[in-house]
Short mmCIF file of C-alpha atoms in Angstrom, two decimals:
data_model
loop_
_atom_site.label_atom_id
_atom_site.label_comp_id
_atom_site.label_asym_id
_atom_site.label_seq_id
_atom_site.Cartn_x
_atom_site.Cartn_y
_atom_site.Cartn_z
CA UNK A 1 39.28 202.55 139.39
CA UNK A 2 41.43 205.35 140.09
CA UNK A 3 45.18 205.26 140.70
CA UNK A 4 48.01 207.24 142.17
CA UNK A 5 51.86 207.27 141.49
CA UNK A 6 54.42 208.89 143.49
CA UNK A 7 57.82 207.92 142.00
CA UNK A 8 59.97 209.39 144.72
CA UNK A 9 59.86 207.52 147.70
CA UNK A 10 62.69 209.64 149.55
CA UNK A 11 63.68 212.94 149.04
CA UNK A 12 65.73 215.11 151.13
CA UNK A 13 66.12 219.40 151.05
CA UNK A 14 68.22 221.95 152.68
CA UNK A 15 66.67 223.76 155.13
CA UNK A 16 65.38 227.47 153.61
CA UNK A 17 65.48 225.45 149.97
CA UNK A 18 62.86 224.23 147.69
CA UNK A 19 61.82 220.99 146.85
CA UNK A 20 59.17 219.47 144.33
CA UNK A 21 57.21 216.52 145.06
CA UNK A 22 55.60 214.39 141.75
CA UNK A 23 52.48 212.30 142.09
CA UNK A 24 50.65 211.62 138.80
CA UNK A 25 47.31 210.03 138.37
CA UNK A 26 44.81 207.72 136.26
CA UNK A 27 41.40 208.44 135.82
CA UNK A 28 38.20 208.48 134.02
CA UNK A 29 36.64 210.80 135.93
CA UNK A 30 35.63 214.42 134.91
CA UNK A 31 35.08 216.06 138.24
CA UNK A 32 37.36 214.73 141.16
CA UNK A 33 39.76 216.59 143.73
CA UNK A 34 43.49 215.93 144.14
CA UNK A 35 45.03 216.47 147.95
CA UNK A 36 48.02 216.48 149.29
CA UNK A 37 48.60 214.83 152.78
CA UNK A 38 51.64 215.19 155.11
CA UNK A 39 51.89 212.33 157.78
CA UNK A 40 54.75 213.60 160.59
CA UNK A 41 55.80 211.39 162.95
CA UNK A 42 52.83 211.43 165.40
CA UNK A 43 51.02 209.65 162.41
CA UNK A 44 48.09 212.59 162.37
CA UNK A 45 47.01 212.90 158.74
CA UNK A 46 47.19 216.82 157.73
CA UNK A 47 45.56 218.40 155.02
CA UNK A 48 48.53 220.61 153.16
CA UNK A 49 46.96 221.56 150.33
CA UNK A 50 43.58 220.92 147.52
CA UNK A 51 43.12 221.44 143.87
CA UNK A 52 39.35 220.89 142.26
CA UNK A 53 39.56 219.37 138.76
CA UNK A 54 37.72 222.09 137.01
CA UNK A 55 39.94 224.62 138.47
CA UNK A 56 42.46 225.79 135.78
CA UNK A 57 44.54 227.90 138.42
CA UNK A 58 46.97 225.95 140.82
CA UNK A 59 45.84 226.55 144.33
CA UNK A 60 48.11 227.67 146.66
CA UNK A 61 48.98 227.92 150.64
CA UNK A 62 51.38 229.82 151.70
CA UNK A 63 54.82 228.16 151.23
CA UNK A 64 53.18 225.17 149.42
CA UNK A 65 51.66 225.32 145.91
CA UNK A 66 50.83 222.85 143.58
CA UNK A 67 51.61 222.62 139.26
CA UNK A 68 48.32 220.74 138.21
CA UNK A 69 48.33 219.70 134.42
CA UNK A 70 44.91 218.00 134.05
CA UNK A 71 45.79 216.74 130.71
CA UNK A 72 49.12 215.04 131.56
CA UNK A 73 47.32 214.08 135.09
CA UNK A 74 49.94 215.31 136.83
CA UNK A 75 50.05 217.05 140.53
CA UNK A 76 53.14 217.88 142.42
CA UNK A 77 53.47 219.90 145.33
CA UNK A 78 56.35 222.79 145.46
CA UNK A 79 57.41 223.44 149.33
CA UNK A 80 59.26 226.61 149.87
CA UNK A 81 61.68 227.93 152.34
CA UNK A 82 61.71 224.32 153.42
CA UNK A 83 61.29 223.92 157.04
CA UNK A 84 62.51 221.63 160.07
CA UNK A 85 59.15 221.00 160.59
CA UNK A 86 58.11 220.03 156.90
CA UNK A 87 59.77 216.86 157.62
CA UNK A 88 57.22 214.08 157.33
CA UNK A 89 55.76 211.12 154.42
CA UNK A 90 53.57 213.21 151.83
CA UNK A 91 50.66 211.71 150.34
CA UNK A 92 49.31 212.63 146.99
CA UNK A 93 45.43 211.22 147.20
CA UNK A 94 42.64 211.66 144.74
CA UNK A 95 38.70 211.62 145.29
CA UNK A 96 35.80 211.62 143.35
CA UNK A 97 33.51 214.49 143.54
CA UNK A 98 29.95 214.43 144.70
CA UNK A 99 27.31 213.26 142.30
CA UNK A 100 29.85 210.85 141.24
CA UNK A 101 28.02 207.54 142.20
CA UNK A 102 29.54 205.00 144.34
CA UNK A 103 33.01 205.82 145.78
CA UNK A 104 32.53 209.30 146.28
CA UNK A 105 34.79 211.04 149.13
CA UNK A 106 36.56 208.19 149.05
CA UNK A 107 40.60 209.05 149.18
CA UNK A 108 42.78 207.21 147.08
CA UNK A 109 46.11 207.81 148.06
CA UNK A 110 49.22 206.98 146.66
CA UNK A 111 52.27 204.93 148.39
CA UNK A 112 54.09 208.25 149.87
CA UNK A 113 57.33 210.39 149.56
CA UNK A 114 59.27 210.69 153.04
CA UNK A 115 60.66 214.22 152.77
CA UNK A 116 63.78 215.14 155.13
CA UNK A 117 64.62 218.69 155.53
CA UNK A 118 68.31 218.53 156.11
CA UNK A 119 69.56 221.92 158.58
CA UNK B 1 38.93 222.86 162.35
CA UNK B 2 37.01 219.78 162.96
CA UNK B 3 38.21 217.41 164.95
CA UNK B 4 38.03 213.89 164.78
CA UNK B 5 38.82 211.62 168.26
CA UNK B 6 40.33 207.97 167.81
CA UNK B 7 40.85 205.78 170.96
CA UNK B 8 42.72 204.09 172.19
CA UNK B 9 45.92 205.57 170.33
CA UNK B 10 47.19 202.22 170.81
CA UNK B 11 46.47 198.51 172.04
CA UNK B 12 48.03 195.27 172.46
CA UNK B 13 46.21 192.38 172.67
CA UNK B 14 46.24 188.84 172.88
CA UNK B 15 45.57 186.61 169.90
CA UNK B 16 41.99 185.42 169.59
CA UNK B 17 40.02 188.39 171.35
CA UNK B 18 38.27 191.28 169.79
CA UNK B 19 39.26 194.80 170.37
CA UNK B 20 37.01 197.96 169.46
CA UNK B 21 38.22 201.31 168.39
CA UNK B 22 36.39 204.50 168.73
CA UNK B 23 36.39 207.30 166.64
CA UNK B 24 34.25 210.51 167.24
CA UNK B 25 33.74 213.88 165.56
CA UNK B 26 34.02 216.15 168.20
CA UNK B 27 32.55 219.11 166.94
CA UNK B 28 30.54 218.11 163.84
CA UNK B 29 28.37 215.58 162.48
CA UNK B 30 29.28 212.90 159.85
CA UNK B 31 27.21 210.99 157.57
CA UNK B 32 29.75 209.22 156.61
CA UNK B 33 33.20 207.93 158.16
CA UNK B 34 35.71 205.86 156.43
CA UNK B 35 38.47 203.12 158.31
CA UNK B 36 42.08 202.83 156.66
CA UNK B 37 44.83 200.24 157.48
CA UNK B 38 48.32 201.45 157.03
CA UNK B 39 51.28 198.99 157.60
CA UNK B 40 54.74 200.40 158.11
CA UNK B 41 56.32 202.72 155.67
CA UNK B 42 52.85 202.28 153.11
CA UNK B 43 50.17 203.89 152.43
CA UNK B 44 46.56 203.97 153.49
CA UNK B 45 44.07 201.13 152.46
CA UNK B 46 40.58 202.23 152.43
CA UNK B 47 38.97 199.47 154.30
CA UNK B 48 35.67 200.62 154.55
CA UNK B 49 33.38 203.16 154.29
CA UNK B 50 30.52 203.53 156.93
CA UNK B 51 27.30 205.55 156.81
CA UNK B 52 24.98 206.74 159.47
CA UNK B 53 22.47 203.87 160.16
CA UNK B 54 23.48 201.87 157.72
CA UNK B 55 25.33 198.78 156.87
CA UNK B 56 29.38 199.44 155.72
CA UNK B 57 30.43 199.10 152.40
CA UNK B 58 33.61 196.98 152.88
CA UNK B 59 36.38 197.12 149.88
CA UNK B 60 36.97 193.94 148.18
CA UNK B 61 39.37 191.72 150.33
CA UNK B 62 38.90 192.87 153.71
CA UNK B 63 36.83 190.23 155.24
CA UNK B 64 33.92 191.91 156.91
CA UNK B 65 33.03 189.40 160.13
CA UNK B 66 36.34 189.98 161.30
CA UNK B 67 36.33 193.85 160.88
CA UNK B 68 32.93 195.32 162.31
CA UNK B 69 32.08 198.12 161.79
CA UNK B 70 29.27 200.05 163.41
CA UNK B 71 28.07 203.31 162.71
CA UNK B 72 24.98 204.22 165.23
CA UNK B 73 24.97 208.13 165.65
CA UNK B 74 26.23 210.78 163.92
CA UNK B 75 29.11 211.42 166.08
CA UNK B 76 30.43 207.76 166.31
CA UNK B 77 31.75 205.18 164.55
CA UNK B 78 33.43 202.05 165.83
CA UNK B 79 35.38 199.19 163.77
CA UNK B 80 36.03 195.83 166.10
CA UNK B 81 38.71 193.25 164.74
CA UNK B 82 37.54 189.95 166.08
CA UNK B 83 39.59 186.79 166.96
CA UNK B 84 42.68 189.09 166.20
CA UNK B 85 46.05 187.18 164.52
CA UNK B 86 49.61 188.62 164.74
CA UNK B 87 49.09 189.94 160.81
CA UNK B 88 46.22 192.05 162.11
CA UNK B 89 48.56 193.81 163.71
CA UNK B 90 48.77 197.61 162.14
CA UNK B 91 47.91 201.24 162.46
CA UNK B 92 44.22 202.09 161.69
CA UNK B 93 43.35 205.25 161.19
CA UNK B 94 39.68 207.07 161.01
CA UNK B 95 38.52 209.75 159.01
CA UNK B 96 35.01 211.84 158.78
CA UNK B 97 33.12 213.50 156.30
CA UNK B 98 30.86 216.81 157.51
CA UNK B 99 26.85 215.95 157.48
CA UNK B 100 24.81 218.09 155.13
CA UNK B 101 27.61 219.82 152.79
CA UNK B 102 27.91 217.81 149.91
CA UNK B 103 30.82 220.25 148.01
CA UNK B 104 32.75 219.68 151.57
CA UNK B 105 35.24 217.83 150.12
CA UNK B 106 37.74 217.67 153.58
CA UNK B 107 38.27 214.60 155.34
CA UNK B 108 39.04 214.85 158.84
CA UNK B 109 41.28 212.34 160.20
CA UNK B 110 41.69 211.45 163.78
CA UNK B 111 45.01 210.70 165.13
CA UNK B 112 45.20 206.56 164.49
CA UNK B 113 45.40 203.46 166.31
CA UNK B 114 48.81 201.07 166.52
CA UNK B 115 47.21 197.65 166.85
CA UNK B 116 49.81 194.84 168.47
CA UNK B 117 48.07 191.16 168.41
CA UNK B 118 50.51 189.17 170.34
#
């Protein structure tokens, strides 16, 4: 079974600042995905970012990027120019890839950071 | 994006009768759909994980006579909780995987459901 950490349950930025959110991992698996999740208020689930396993180079989206190091099994997620709107619970969440057997797609997500984004 | 309908957003109830939630893919088809439970300030807890004409695969511990799940098109999947209790109370959430593209790894979530059992 797969498991996911997130050590920080609050953190707070200055607006325009950046921030770092940790989320670490355990896993036998060889080919999964790792995701990062924002939750806002309204509750809607939002895709922020995605890293694939075999992928040495951290992905990237505009203002949020991610450090993977598949060896430590660590993932965190680097905001930029923090925003108002940023505000929200992140959730780090892992998957299994396809042609992975039973429990594939399924999201394992870990227990959440709530970020505030001071002005 | 896809986009993934769940009503109602939310329901109170009385304890003892059964209420359904919906949750549609607007815009694409999925095999498969998966139902989380998420109590205040926690996380997400797959409950179970539904395929296209075919019986759910439940996770262990959540009791599968009271949570029904029913997955008859493509487009559709519902999850009743039956003779609902006070601790079923809690936000459910939906989420859908895209038929036919098995590297798709997105999930689409729709927008949750704040269950009240009073």
């Amino acid at each position: 079974a797969q498991t996911v950490t997130q050590s920080q349950p609050e953190m707070s930025v200055q607006e325009a600042e950046t921030v770092t959110l940790s989320c670490t991992y355990d896993t036998s698996e060889n080919n999964y995905y790792l995701f990062w999740y924002k939750q806002p208020p309204s509750r809607q689930m939002i895709l922020v970012i995605r890293q694939e396993a075999y992928k040495q180079q951290n992905a990237t989206e505009n203002r949020f990027s991610v450090n993977f190091q598949k060896a430590a099994k660590s993932f965190s997620l680097k905001i930029s120019d923090s925003q108002l709107g940023d505000t929200a619970m992140y959730f780090c969440a892992f998957m299994k890839g396809p042609y992975s057997g039973a429990g594939s797609y399924q999201l394992t997500f870990g227990k959440g950071t709530k970020l505030s984004v001071i002005p | 994006g896809a986009v993934v309908s769940q009503h109602p957003s939310w329901v109170i109830c009385k304890s003892g009768t059964s209420v359904k939630i919906e949750c549609r893919s607007l815009d694409f088809q999925a095999t498969t759909m998966f139902w989380y439970r998420q109590f205040p300030k926690q996380s997400l807890m797959l409950m179970a994980t539904s395929n296209e004409g075919s019986k759910a695969t439940y996770e262990q511990g959540v009791e599968k006579d009271k949570f029904l799940i029913n997955h008859a098109s493509l487009t559709l999947s519902t999850l009743t909780v039956t003779s609902a209790h006070p601790e079923d109370s809690s936000f459910y959430i939906c989420s859908a995987r895209e038929q036919g593209r098995l590297t798709n790894t997105e999930a689409f979530f729709g927008q949750g459901t704040r269950l009240t059992v009073v």
